[in-house]
Amino acid sequence: MTRPPTIFSDFDFKEFDRWQRQHYLLKSARKANAWASFNTTKGAVIIDVGTGNGIWALEMANQYPNVQVLGLDRVLPNDQQNGPENLRFVQCDVTEAWPMGDNAVDFIFQRSMGDAMKQEQWGPLLKEMYRVLKPGGYIELIENDFWRHNPGPVQQAFDAFIQEQCKVTGVDFQLTDSLDTLVNETGFDQVDKKTMDIPLGEWPADQELKQFGFINKEAHKALLKNYKDFYVKQWGLSSADFDLAVQEVLEEFDEHHSFTRFHCWVARKPL
């Protein structure tokens, strides 16, 4: 269920749009683009791993004009020419060696790559982060649980299917638990893990949470629509039956007070 390595397909554009919504959702809920305390002096370097549509890297480059921001991904954003001078995108497979030397980077950010990485790739990826990071530099990782919390019966069927697909593709369904051990075993210290629950749907009474729930629900709706062909083929459903199942899931979110649980790890490379 990872995005295909094609350049600017219709699928990519739809996913870029969904990632844009998720970016603003997380930025609004976290009240910041980053929680780590990183070096922002002239010449400092920030890496955005799996940059996607590049929005996080773009905003960080605008916010910190003295810092060099590099976005790494297999598929690069479609509008690279209009960014600030301190922003650059590099096409590479982040599961392999990165095109930079040891102890070269001040801050590394990564989010929402749980479904794009096989279980055995996480250890080497964290070691590569450790290699290029300067002593005293920080990493910040954000991943959400693959399953929805407080799911209705139809959502439970979707979650069970995702768990089975993870087994088939080698993706770690329990990644948000596994990363605790991997970050520590890599050698990082001062590991700080925070958990954040974001509603699915407009069921909260709090107006800010209601707005977050609306955006999160729309992002989930876009996710299911973007992968419709995959689900229809795997489940042997008709197009109409799948659309009905999606509608039932969206209704369940409000009925069952469902939510998405995000986890954030901030850790330092020892001095």
XYZ file of N, CA and C in Angstrom:
813
model
N 0.811 -1.203 0.000
C 0.000 0.000 0.000
C 0.853 1.265 0.000
N 2.115 1.135 -0.419
C 2.951 2.319 -0.535
C 2.750 2.947 -1.904
N 3.040 4.223 -2.011
C 2.821 4.898 -3.289
C 3.825 4.405 -4.320
N 3.402 4.229 -5.549
C 4.291 3.696 -6.576
C 5.372 4.712 -6.935
N 6.577 4.237 -7.353
C 7.675 5.146 -7.675
C 7.504 5.778 -9.051
N 6.408 6.454 -9.271
C 6.155 7.137 -10.534
C 6.232 8.633 -10.301
N 6.394 9.376 -11.355
C 6.517 10.829 -11.258
C 5.185 11.481 -11.605
N 4.566 12.108 -10.615
C 3.395 12.943 -10.820
C 2.227 12.223 -11.485
N 1.949 11.003 -11.048
C 0.756 10.328 -11.517
C -0.456 10.957 -10.837
N -1.633 10.606 -11.330
C -2.858 11.108 -10.707
C -2.915 10.672 -9.244
N -2.440 9.454 -8.989
C -2.396 8.952 -7.614
C -1.514 9.841 -6.750
N -0.330 10.195 -7.252
C 0.586 11.040 -6.486
C -0.051 12.373 -6.134
N -0.700 13.005 -7.097
C -1.310 14.305 -6.838
C -2.385 14.206 -5.761
N -3.169 13.141 -5.801
C -4.203 12.953 -4.780
C -3.576 12.730 -3.403
N -2.497 11.958 -3.379
C -1.816 11.719 -2.117
C -1.119 12.985 -1.616
N -0.531 13.770 -2.521
C 0.075 15.045 -2.121
C -0.959 15.925 -1.425
N -2.163 15.937 -1.962
C -3.225 16.745 -1.366
C -3.590 16.213 0.024
N -3.658 14.905 0.164
C -3.976 14.328 1.475
C -2.870 14.629 2.477
N -1.634 14.517 2.042
C -0.520 14.820 2.942
C -0.552 16.292 3.377
N -1.011 17.157 2.470
C -1.123 18.579 2.802
C -2.108 18.766 3.962
N -3.236 18.078 3.892
C -4.226 18.176 4.969
C -3.649 17.647 6.279
N -2.962 16.514 6.197
C -2.398 15.935 7.408
C -1.310 16.831 7.988
N -0.559 17.482 7.121
C 0.473 18.410 7.601
C -0.142 19.514 8.446
N -1.162 20.156 7.923
C -1.768 21.259 8.661
C -2.490 20.774 9.909
N -3.015 19.553 9.852
C -3.640 18.979 11.041
C -2.619 18.815 12.159
N -1.481 18.198 11.842
C -0.459 17.972 12.860
C 0.177 19.277 13.321
N 0.408 20.185 12.389
C 0.985 21.479 12.760
C 0.054 22.232 13.712
N -1.234 22.209 13.420
C -2.202 22.914 14.262
C -2.334 22.248 15.626
N -2.383 20.911 15.641
C -2.551 20.203 16.898
C -1.307 20.316 17.780
N -0.133 20.334 17.155
C 1.122 20.403 17.909
C 1.542 21.841 18.202
N 0.880 22.790 17.553
C 1.184 24.221 17.703
C 2.608 24.549 17.245
N 3.143 23.734 16.365
C 4.504 23.940 15.862
C 4.792 22.905 14.785
N 5.792 23.184 13.949
C 6.251 22.198 12.975
C 7.234 21.216 13.578
N 7.843 21.586 14.711
C 8.814 20.706 15.366
C 8.820 20.991 16.858
N 9.031 19.953 17.636
C 9.117 20.078 19.090
C 10.566 20.029 19.574
N 11.476 19.519 18.771
C 12.868 19.380 19.195
C 13.537 20.752 19.316
N 14.522 20.838 20.213
C 15.352 22.041 20.341
C 16.594 21.833 19.484
N 16.621 22.443 18.306
C 17.710 22.194 17.370
C 18.447 23.490 17.050
N 19.635 23.353 16.506
C 20.497 24.478 16.159
C 19.912 25.260 14.985
N 19.746 26.563 15.147
C 19.208 27.406 14.075
C 20.191 28.497 13.671
N 21.459 28.348 14.057
C 22.454 29.344 13.678
C 22.816 29.186 12.205
N 23.462 30.196 11.655
C 23.793 30.209 10.229
C 24.632 28.997 9.861
N 24.240 28.309 8.810
C 24.964 27.147 8.334
C 24.468 25.822 8.881
N 23.524 25.854 9.827
C 22.961 24.612 10.348
C 22.178 23.895 9.237
N 22.051 22.571 9.373
C 21.411 21.757 8.331
C 20.278 20.938 8.937
N 19.115 20.993 8.284
C 17.936 20.213 8.664
C 17.602 19.268 7.517
N 17.270 18.027 7.849
C 16.839 17.058 6.838
C 15.399 16.649 7.115
N 14.597 16.642 6.064
C 13.227 16.143 6.115
C 13.209 14.813 5.371
N 13.109 13.720 6.119
C 13.190 12.373 5.547
C 11.831 11.957 5.009
N 11.770 11.552 3.734
C 10.491 11.225 3.120
C 9.650 12.485 3.000
N 10.173 13.471 2.312
C 9.587 14.822 2.314
C 8.208 14.898 1.673
N 7.855 13.901 0.841
C 6.503 13.902 0.251
C 6.280 15.100 -0.651
N 5.272 15.902 -0.336
C 5.007 17.090 -1.156
C 5.869 18.278 -0.751
N 6.735 18.102 0.253
C 7.712 19.120 0.598
C 7.218 20.262 1.451
N 5.977 20.205 1.936
C 5.410 21.359 2.628
C 6.114 21.631 3.951
N 6.473 20.580 4.705
C 7.165 20.796 5.977
C 8.523 21.446 5.738
N 9.266 20.920 4.770
C 10.587 21.475 4.458
C 10.475 22.931 4.002
N 9.475 23.226 3.184
C 9.276 24.590 2.693
C 9.004 25.553 3.845
N 8.124 25.164 4.738
C 7.789 26.044 5.853
C 8.975 26.239 6.795
N 9.760 25.190 7.013
C 10.931 25.321 7.868
C 11.984 26.209 7.225
N 12.156 26.102 5.919
C 13.118 26.949 5.218
C 12.712 28.416 5.299
N 11.424 28.684 5.197
C 10.945 30.066 5.316
C 11.072 30.579 6.748
N 10.842 29.704 7.718
C 10.894 30.111 9.128
C 12.328 30.340 9.609
N 13.279 29.562 9.060
C 14.675 29.658 9.490
C 15.571 29.929 8.272
N 15.630 31.170 7.807
C 16.367 31.493 6.573
C 17.870 31.253 6.657
N 18.440 31.158 7.875
C 19.875 30.907 8.013
C 20.225 29.430 7.954
N 19.201 28.578 7.948
C 19.397 27.127 7.996
C 19.224 26.527 6.610
N 20.053 25.550 6.276
C 19.895 24.810 5.030
C 18.944 23.642 5.269
N 17.882 23.542 4.464
C 16.883 22.487 4.613
C 16.942 21.574 3.394
N 17.094 20.268 3.647
C 17.149 19.278 2.574
C 15.974 18.320 2.717
N 15.204 18.149 1.657
C 14.123 17.176 1.635
C 14.545 15.957 0.831
N 14.491 14.782 1.444
C 14.901 13.540 0.778
C 13.681 12.684 0.480
N 13.616 12.160 -0.750
C 12.522 11.248 -1.098
C 12.804 10.621 -2.450
N 12.107 9.503 -2.729
C 12.212 8.852 -4.045
C 11.484 9.653 -5.110
N 10.358 10.262 -4.731
C 9.572 11.082 -5.648
C 9.615 12.511 -5.132
N 10.128 13.427 -5.922
C 10.316 14.791 -5.461
C 9.063 15.628 -5.672
N 8.887 16.700 -4.891
C 7.730 17.588 -5.067
C 7.683 18.149 -6.480
N 6.492 18.525 -6.908
C 6.315 18.963 -8.294
C 6.586 20.440 -8.501
N 6.863 21.199 -7.439
C 7.070 22.641 -7.592
C 8.324 23.037 -6.810
N 9.475 22.594 -7.314
C 10.729 22.807 -6.597
C 11.372 24.158 -6.897
N 10.987 24.799 -7.975
C 11.716 25.972 -8.449
C 11.358 27.256 -7.715
N 10.238 27.258 -7.005
C 9.755 28.500 -6.414
C 10.041 28.626 -4.922
N 10.842 27.739 -4.377
C 11.136 27.779 -2.955
C 12.263 28.743 -2.631
N 12.511 28.978 -1.341
C 13.610 29.855 -0.925
C 14.962 29.237 -1.251
N 16.013 30.061 -1.256
C 17.342 29.609 -1.662
C 17.930 28.583 -0.697
N 17.464 28.582 0.540
C 18.018 27.647 1.530
C 17.283 26.308 1.562
N 16.463 26.042 0.545
C 15.714 24.788 0.457
C 16.150 24.014 -0.770
N 16.412 22.725 -0.577
C 16.793 21.875 -1.703
C 16.197 20.492 -1.507
N 15.767 19.879 -2.610
C 15.233 18.527 -2.571
C 16.191 17.585 -3.294
N 16.423 16.436 -2.683
C 17.366 15.459 -3.221
C 16.643 14.136 -3.417
N 16.716 13.598 -4.628
C 16.061 12.325 -4.913
C 16.963 11.183 -4.471
N 16.476 10.387 -3.526
C 17.245 9.228 -3.072
C 16.309 8.277 -2.332
N 16.754 7.050 -2.213
C 16.046 6.049 -1.428
C 16.571 6.157 -0.007
N 15.743 6.623 0.922
C 16.224 6.885 2.280
C 16.547 5.608 3.039
N 16.180 4.441 2.483
C 16.524 3.177 3.140
C 17.943 2.740 2.789
N 18.610 3.482 1.900
C 19.992 3.206 1.533
C 20.881 4.329 2.072
N 22.172 4.288 1.757
C 23.106 5.303 2.264
C 22.721 6.691 1.756
N 22.752 7.676 2.639
C 22.408 9.046 2.275
C 23.617 9.762 1.666
N 23.354 10.711 0.768
C 24.461 11.393 0.068
C 25.082 12.512 0.894
N 25.621 12.172 2.070
C 26.286 13.160 2.925
C 27.211 12.433 3.885
N 28.175 13.170 4.413
C 29.182 12.581 5.274
C 28.708 12.417 6.706
N 29.597 11.892 7.539
C 29.307 11.707 8.956
C 29.233 13.059 9.666
N 28.427 13.112 10.727
C 28.384 14.287 11.613
C 28.169 15.592 10.838
N 27.209 15.581 9.912
C 27.024 16.727 9.025
C 25.720 17.479 9.243
N 24.803 16.929 10.037
C 23.434 17.449 10.098
C 23.072 17.798 11.541
N 22.294 18.871 11.715
C 21.913 19.334 13.044
C 20.579 18.770 13.523
N 19.663 18.522 12.595
C 18.320 18.082 12.983
C 17.732 17.241 11.872
N 17.126 16.100 12.227
C 16.488 15.203 11.263
C 15.040 14.996 11.671
N 14.145 15.222 10.722
C 12.706 15.103 10.962
C 12.136 14.051 10.031
N 11.244 13.218 10.567
C 10.560 12.207 9.751
C 9.185 11.943 10.317
N 8.214 11.794 9.427
C 6.864 11.470 9.891
C 6.119 10.638 8.852
N 5.152 9.885 9.333
C 4.181 9.170 8.502
C 4.828 8.298 7.432
N 5.824 7.510 7.837
C 6.456 6.589 6.895
C 6.246 5.135 7.294
N 5.354 4.912 8.258
C 5.131 3.564 8.753
C 4.735 2.579 7.680
N 3.926 3.011 6.704
C 3.454 2.100 5.671
C 4.393 2.036 4.474
N 5.456 2.854 4.479
C 6.385 2.891 3.355
C 7.685 2.157 3.658
N 7.809 1.636 4.881
C 9.054 1.004 5.313
C 8.772 -0.421 5.784
N 9.619 -1.353 5.371
C 9.528 -2.710 5.893
C 10.128 -2.749 7.299
N 9.692 -3.720 8.068
C 10.121 -3.807 9.457
C 11.642 -3.828 9.598
N 12.315 -4.593 8.712
C 13.769 -4.721 8.852
C 14.527 -3.476 8.387
N 13.838 -2.516 7.765
C 14.510 -1.308 7.284
C 14.649 -0.226 8.354
N 13.879 -0.325 9.428
C 13.886 0.736 10.428
C 15.209 0.819 11.180
N 15.784 -0.322 11.540
C 17.053 -0.307 12.253
C 18.157 0.365 11.450
N 18.393 -0.073 10.199
C 19.404 0.589 9.375
C 19.110 2.069 9.119
N 17.832 2.432 8.983
C 17.490 3.835 8.762
C 17.895 4.688 9.958
N 17.590 4.201 11.170
C 17.961 4.954 12.364
C 19.479 5.040 12.511
N 20.193 3.985 12.124
C 21.654 4.031 12.162
C 22.201 5.057 11.168
N 21.550 5.193 10.027
C 21.974 6.199 9.050
C 21.715 7.604 9.591
N 20.592 7.787 10.267
C 20.324 9.071 10.931
C 21.420 9.373 11.952
N 21.768 8.359 12.733
C 22.787 8.525 13.763
C 24.134 8.890 13.132
N 24.451 8.261 12.019
C 25.738 8.508 11.352
C 25.880 9.957 10.896
N 24.857 10.482 10.223
C 24.987 11.818 9.629
C 24.729 12.933 10.631
N 24.136 12.607 11.769
C 23.798 13.626 12.760
C 25.048 14.051 13.537
N 25.153 15.343 13.775
C 26.245 15.849 14.601
C 26.026 15.443 16.059
N 27.094 15.237 16.827
C 26.919 15.013 18.267
C 26.151 16.179 18.889
N 25.128 15.865 19.671
C 24.270 16.891 20.243
C 23.089 17.250 19.364
N 23.053 16.696 18.133
C 21.926 16.947 17.235
C 20.729 16.086 17.588
N 19.567 16.440 17.044
C 18.316 15.774 17.426
C 17.623 15.140 16.221
N 16.893 14.070 16.514
C 15.929 13.517 15.563
C 14.529 13.726 16.138
N 13.553 13.811 15.254
C 12.148 13.865 15.665
C 11.349 12.994 14.705
N 10.693 11.984 15.257
C 9.913 11.030 14.471
C 8.453 11.112 14.877
N 7.546 11.084 13.904
C 6.110 11.086 14.185
C 5.456 9.963 13.387
N 4.814 9.059 14.091
C 4.077 7.972 13.451
C 2.773 7.759 14.211
N 1.747 7.335 13.500
C 0.468 7.044 14.158
C 0.218 5.546 14.170
N -0.596 5.101 15.128
C -1.008 3.699 15.156
C -1.710 3.358 13.851
N -1.465 2.156 13.335
C -2.107 1.726 12.093
C -3.615 1.571 12.261
N -4.044 1.301 13.482
C -5.449 1.039 13.738
C -6.122 2.280 14.312
N -7.441 2.364 14.123
C -8.223 3.446 14.703
C -8.631 3.060 16.120
N -8.638 4.006 17.016
C -9.070 3.752 18.393
C -10.579 4.018 18.498
N -11.259 3.205 19.299
C -12.727 3.222 19.394
C -13.364 3.000 18.018
N -12.998 1.927 17.330
C -13.549 1.700 15.993
C -14.940 1.083 16.050
N -15.723 1.368 15.014
C -16.989 0.667 14.818
C -16.725 -0.651 14.110
N -17.744 -1.470 13.882
C -17.553 -2.806 13.286
C -16.970 -2.780 11.874
N -17.385 -1.825 11.042
C -16.833 -1.770 9.680
C -15.374 -1.335 9.723
N -15.060 -0.358 10.577
C -13.668 0.071 10.709
C -12.804 -1.063 11.244
N -13.357 -1.881 12.129
C -12.603 -3.038 12.628
C -12.225 -3.976 11.486
N -13.115 -4.125 10.519
C -12.821 -4.970 9.362
C -11.681 -4.369 8.535
N -11.703 -3.042 8.365
C -10.613 -2.373 7.649
C -9.293 -2.555 8.403
N -9.318 -2.370 9.719
C -8.097 -2.481 10.510
C -7.527 -3.898 10.469
N -8.407 -4.897 10.519
C -7.953 -6.288 10.440
C -7.311 -6.565 9.086
N -7.881 -5.978 8.038
C -7.324 -6.145 6.701
C -5.943 -5.498 6.613
N -5.798 -4.298 7.193
C -4.507 -3.614 7.179
C -3.459 -4.446 7.918
N -3.861 -5.045 9.020
C -2.923 -5.882 9.770
C -2.459 -7.065 8.927
N -3.368 -7.686 8.190
C -2.999 -8.794 7.319
C -2.079 -8.330 6.195
N -2.357 -7.136 5.638
C -1.513 -6.607 4.575
C -0.108 -6.309 5.086
N -0.009 -5.873 6.326
C 1.305 -5.623 6.919
C 2.121 -6.910 6.977
N 1.461 -8.024 7.305
C 2.146 -9.308 7.330
C 2.641 -9.684 5.940
N 1.815 -9.432 4.930
C 2.167 -9.786 3.553
C 3.342 -8.950 3.048
N 3.328 -7.661 3.362
C 4.330 -6.740 2.815
C 5.552 -6.565 3.706
N 5.514 -7.125 4.922
C 6.660 -6.997 5.814
C 6.695 -5.706 6.595
N 5.564 -4.994 6.650
C 5.461 -3.748 7.410
C 5.153 -4.075 8.866
N 5.712 -3.301 9.790
C 5.527 -3.548 11.217
C 4.223 -2.906 11.695
N 3.204 -3.723 11.915
C 1.904 -3.214 12.355
C 2.012 -2.586 13.740
N 2.952 -3.049 14.553
C 3.160 -2.534 15.914
C 4.330 -1.552 15.962
N 4.558 -0.830 14.885
C 5.717 0.061 14.782
C 5.818 1.050 15.932
N 4.687 1.584 16.366
C 4.732 2.622 17.393
C 5.214 2.085 18.734
N 5.176 0.767 18.917
C 5.802 0.150 20.077
C 7.263 -0.216 19.787
N 7.525 -0.686 18.589
C 8.868 -1.139 18.222
C 9.886 -0.007 18.216
N 9.463 1.186 17.826
C 10.404 2.298 17.720
C 10.998 2.680 19.071
N 10.290 2.440 20.157
C 10.835 2.732 21.483
C 12.182 2.034 21.661
N 12.194 0.744 21.371
C 13.412 -0.053 21.538
C 14.464 0.317 20.508
N 14.058 0.498 19.247
C 15.011 0.777 18.174
C 15.752 2.090 18.389
N 15.048 3.121 18.818
C 15.696 4.420 19.043
C 16.756 4.303 20.130
N 16.426 3.590 21.199
C 17.385 3.407 22.287
C 18.561 2.542 21.864
N 18.287 1.452 21.147
C 19.356 0.544 20.740
C 20.314 1.189 19.744
N 19.852 2.164 18.987
C 20.706 2.847 18.026
C 21.766 3.686 18.729
N 21.491 4.112 19.945
C 22.471 4.877 20.705
C 22.032 6.277 21.075
N 20.835 6.666 20.674
C 20.331 7.997 21.019
C 20.076 8.077 22.526
N 20.227 9.282 23.074
C 19.882 9.469 24.474
C 18.872 10.603 24.608
N 18.507 10.923 25.825
C 17.492 11.938 26.106
C 16.220 11.678 25.275
N 15.836 10.413 25.192
C 14.663 10.048 24.385
C 13.387 10.491 25.104
N 12.603 11.300 24.424
C 11.344 11.795 24.981
C 10.217 11.413 24.027
N 9.268 10.629 24.525
C 8.143 10.197 23.694
C 6.858 10.832 24.195
N 6.140 11.449 23.277
C 4.846 12.039 23.596
C 3.767 11.370 22.751
N 2.578 11.276 23.296
C 1.437 10.697 22.586
C 0.340 11.736 22.474
N -0.278 11.797 21.311
C -1.307 12.798 21.055
C -2.489 12.131 20.343
N -3.681 12.271 20.901
C -4.896 11.712 20.301
C -5.657 12.810 19.566
N -5.958 12.554 18.295
C -6.690 13.517 17.477
C -8.016 12.879 17.049
N -9.149 13.529 17.327
C -10.461 12.937 17.018
C -10.640 12.632 15.531
N -11.504 11.687 15.269
C -11.977 11.389 13.917
C -13.455 11.752 13.878
N -13.781 12.850 13.242
C -15.166 13.298 13.217
C -15.378 14.497 14.129
N -16.569 15.033 14.066
C -16.883 16.264 14.792
C -17.600 15.996 16.108
N -17.310 14.858 16.738
C -17.991 14.500 17.981
C -17.518 15.271 19.219
N -16.290 15.847 19.269
C -15.895 16.555 20.499
C -16.732 17.816 20.731
N -16.915 18.163 21.988
C -17.618 19.407 22.331
C -16.700 20.607 22.149
N -15.408 20.413 22.434
C -14.436 21.492 22.273
C -14.331 21.888 20.801
N -14.416 23.180 20.518
C -14.472 23.647 19.134
C -13.172 23.391 18.375
N -12.040 23.535 19.055
C -10.768 23.277 18.375
C -10.641 21.801 18.039
N -10.974 20.933 18.986
C -10.916 19.498 18.728
C -11.926 19.090 17.658
N -13.064 19.753 17.637
C -14.073 19.472 16.604
C -13.505 19.779 15.215
N -12.769 20.903 15.105
C -12.161 21.261 13.836
C -11.077 20.256 13.443
N -10.249 19.855 14.418
C -9.234 18.843 14.135
C -9.897 17.543 13.674
N -11.003 17.183 14.327
C -11.712 15.964 13.972
C -12.261 16.001 12.554
N -12.745 17.173 12.150
C -13.250 17.336 10.779
C -12.133 17.126 9.767
N -10.974 17.767 9.998
C -9.851 17.639 9.067
C -9.350 16.198 9.030
N -9.241 15.574 10.200
C -8.752 14.197 10.274
C -9.699 13.241 9.551
N -10.992 13.459 9.717
C -11.987 12.627 9.044
C -11.895 12.788 7.530
N -11.727 14.014 7.058
C -11.596 14.248 5.619
C -10.334 13.601 5.070
N -9.251 13.638 5.855
C -8.012 12.998 5.413
C -8.182 11.483 5.311
N -8.901 10.885 6.269
C -9.169 9.448 6.211
C -10.080 9.099 5.035
N -11.043 9.954 4.779
C -11.924 9.741 3.625
C -11.109 9.756 2.331
N -10.178 10.703 2.223
C -9.331 10.782 1.030
C -8.440 9.547 0.913
N -7.929 9.055 2.051
C -7.091 7.862 2.037
C -7.857 6.666 1.474
N -9.069 6.456 1.955
C -9.865 5.320 1.481
C -10.209 5.472 0.002
N -10.520 6.681 -0.439
C -10.851 6.904 -1.854
C -9.620 6.688 -2.739
N -8.448 7.170 -2.267
C -7.233 7.033 -3.066
C -6.850 5.573 -3.272
N -7.157 4.726 -2.286
C -6.808 3.313 -2.372
C -8.020 2.446 -2.723
N -9.035 3.053 -3.285
C -10.262 2.322 -3.605
C -9.995 1.133 -4.520
N -9.249 1.340 -5.586
C -8.999 0.252 -6.535
C -8.312 -0.929 -5.849
N -7.412 -0.642 -4.938
C -6.701 -1.689 -4.220
C -7.670 -2.502 -3.364
N -8.511 -1.792 -2.597
C -9.468 -2.478 -1.727
C -10.472 -3.296 -2.541
N -10.992 -2.719 -3.587
C -11.990 -3.411 -4.416
C -11.408 -4.707 -4.983
N -10.163 -4.637 -5.426
C -9.521 -5.820 -6.001
C -9.267 -6.876 -4.931
N -8.745 -6.456 -3.779
C -8.390 -7.406 -2.730
C -9.615 -8.040 -2.079
N -10.666 -7.238 -1.911
C -11.857 -7.733 -1.214
C -12.898 -8.313 -2.156
N -12.739 -8.102 -3.454
C -13.722 -8.594 -4.406
C -15.054 -7.878 -4.299
N -15.014 -6.603 -3.907
C -16.234 -5.809 -3.773
C -16.573 -5.108 -5.079
N -17.831 -4.743 -5.212
C -18.197 -3.846 -6.296
C -17.837 -2.425 -5.881
N -17.769 -1.552 -6.839
C -17.462 -0.149 -6.547
C -18.507 0.453 -5.616
N -19.777 0.130 -5.854
C -20.864 0.669 -5.032
C -20.789 0.152 -3.599
N -20.457 -1.135 -3.443
C -20.349 -1.705 -2.094
C -19.202 -1.076 -1.309
N -18.098 -0.803 -1.992
C -16.982 -0.157 -1.302
C -17.368 1.258 -0.869
N -18.026 2.001 -1.745
C -18.464 3.356 -1.400
C -19.396 3.325 -0.182
N -20.254 2.319 -0.116
C -21.159 2.180 1.019
C -20.375 1.895 2.303
N -19.367 1.042 2.200
C -18.544 0.713 3.367
C -17.818 1.957 3.877
N -17.313 2.775 2.973
C -16.634 4.013 3.365
C -17.594 4.943 4.090
N -18.805 5.066 3.559
C -19.797 5.930 4.192
C -20.130 5.426 5.603
N -20.210 4.117 5.768
C -20.493 3.556 7.087
C -19.349 3.836 8.061
N -18.115 3.744 7.574
C -16.950 4.038 8.417
C -16.978 5.485 8.880
N -17.270 6.403 7.976
C -17.300 7.826 8.326
C -18.373 8.112 9.376
N -19.493 7.422 9.274
C -20.552 7.587 10.272
C -20.137 6.977 11.608
N -19.417 5.847 11.552
C -18.956 5.197 12.781
C -18.006 6.087 13.570
N -17.195 6.860 12.889
C -16.241 7.724 13.583
C -16.954 8.606 14.606
N -18.052 9.231 14.196
C -18.791 10.106 15.106
C -19.585 9.303 16.137
N -20.157 8.204 15.688
C -20.989 7.401 16.583
C -20.169 6.789 17.721
N -18.963 6.337 17.414
C -18.146 5.620 18.405
C -17.066 6.509 19.031
N -17.034 7.788 18.651
C -16.009 8.711 19.166
C -14.602 8.175 18.865
N -14.366 7.845 17.616
C -13.084 7.295 17.197
C -12.006 8.384 17.182
N -10.757 7.943 17.267
C -9.655 8.898 17.186
C -8.394 8.210 16.679
N -7.456 9.030 16.207
C -6.148 8.568 15.755
C -5.126 8.900 16.835
N -4.268 7.952 17.156
C -3.218 8.204 18.154
C -1.875 8.376 17.457
N -1.298 9.560 17.628
C 0.017 9.875 17.077
C 1.062 9.779 18.181
N 2.251 9.322 17.802
C 3.370 9.214 18.733
C 4.528 10.043 18.188
N 5.203 10.770 19.059
C 6.347 11.584 18.658
C 7.555 11.243 19.530
N 8.663 10.931 18.880
C 9.915 10.678 19.591
C 10.890 11.806 19.282
N 11.434 12.424 20.304
C 12.520 13.386 20.170
C 13.721 12.798 20.903
N 14.848 12.676 20.222
C 16.024 12.050 20.833
C 17.294 12.736 20.333
N 18.337 12.644 21.141
C 19.594 13.338 20.846
C 20.706 12.342 20.592
N 21.621 12.699 19.686
C 22.870 11.953 19.549
C 23.824 12.447 20.633
N 24.369 11.556 21.447
C 25.199 12.001 22.577
C 26.369 12.864 22.132
N 26.793 13.773 22.994
C 27.936 14.641 22.726
C 29.237 13.824 22.759
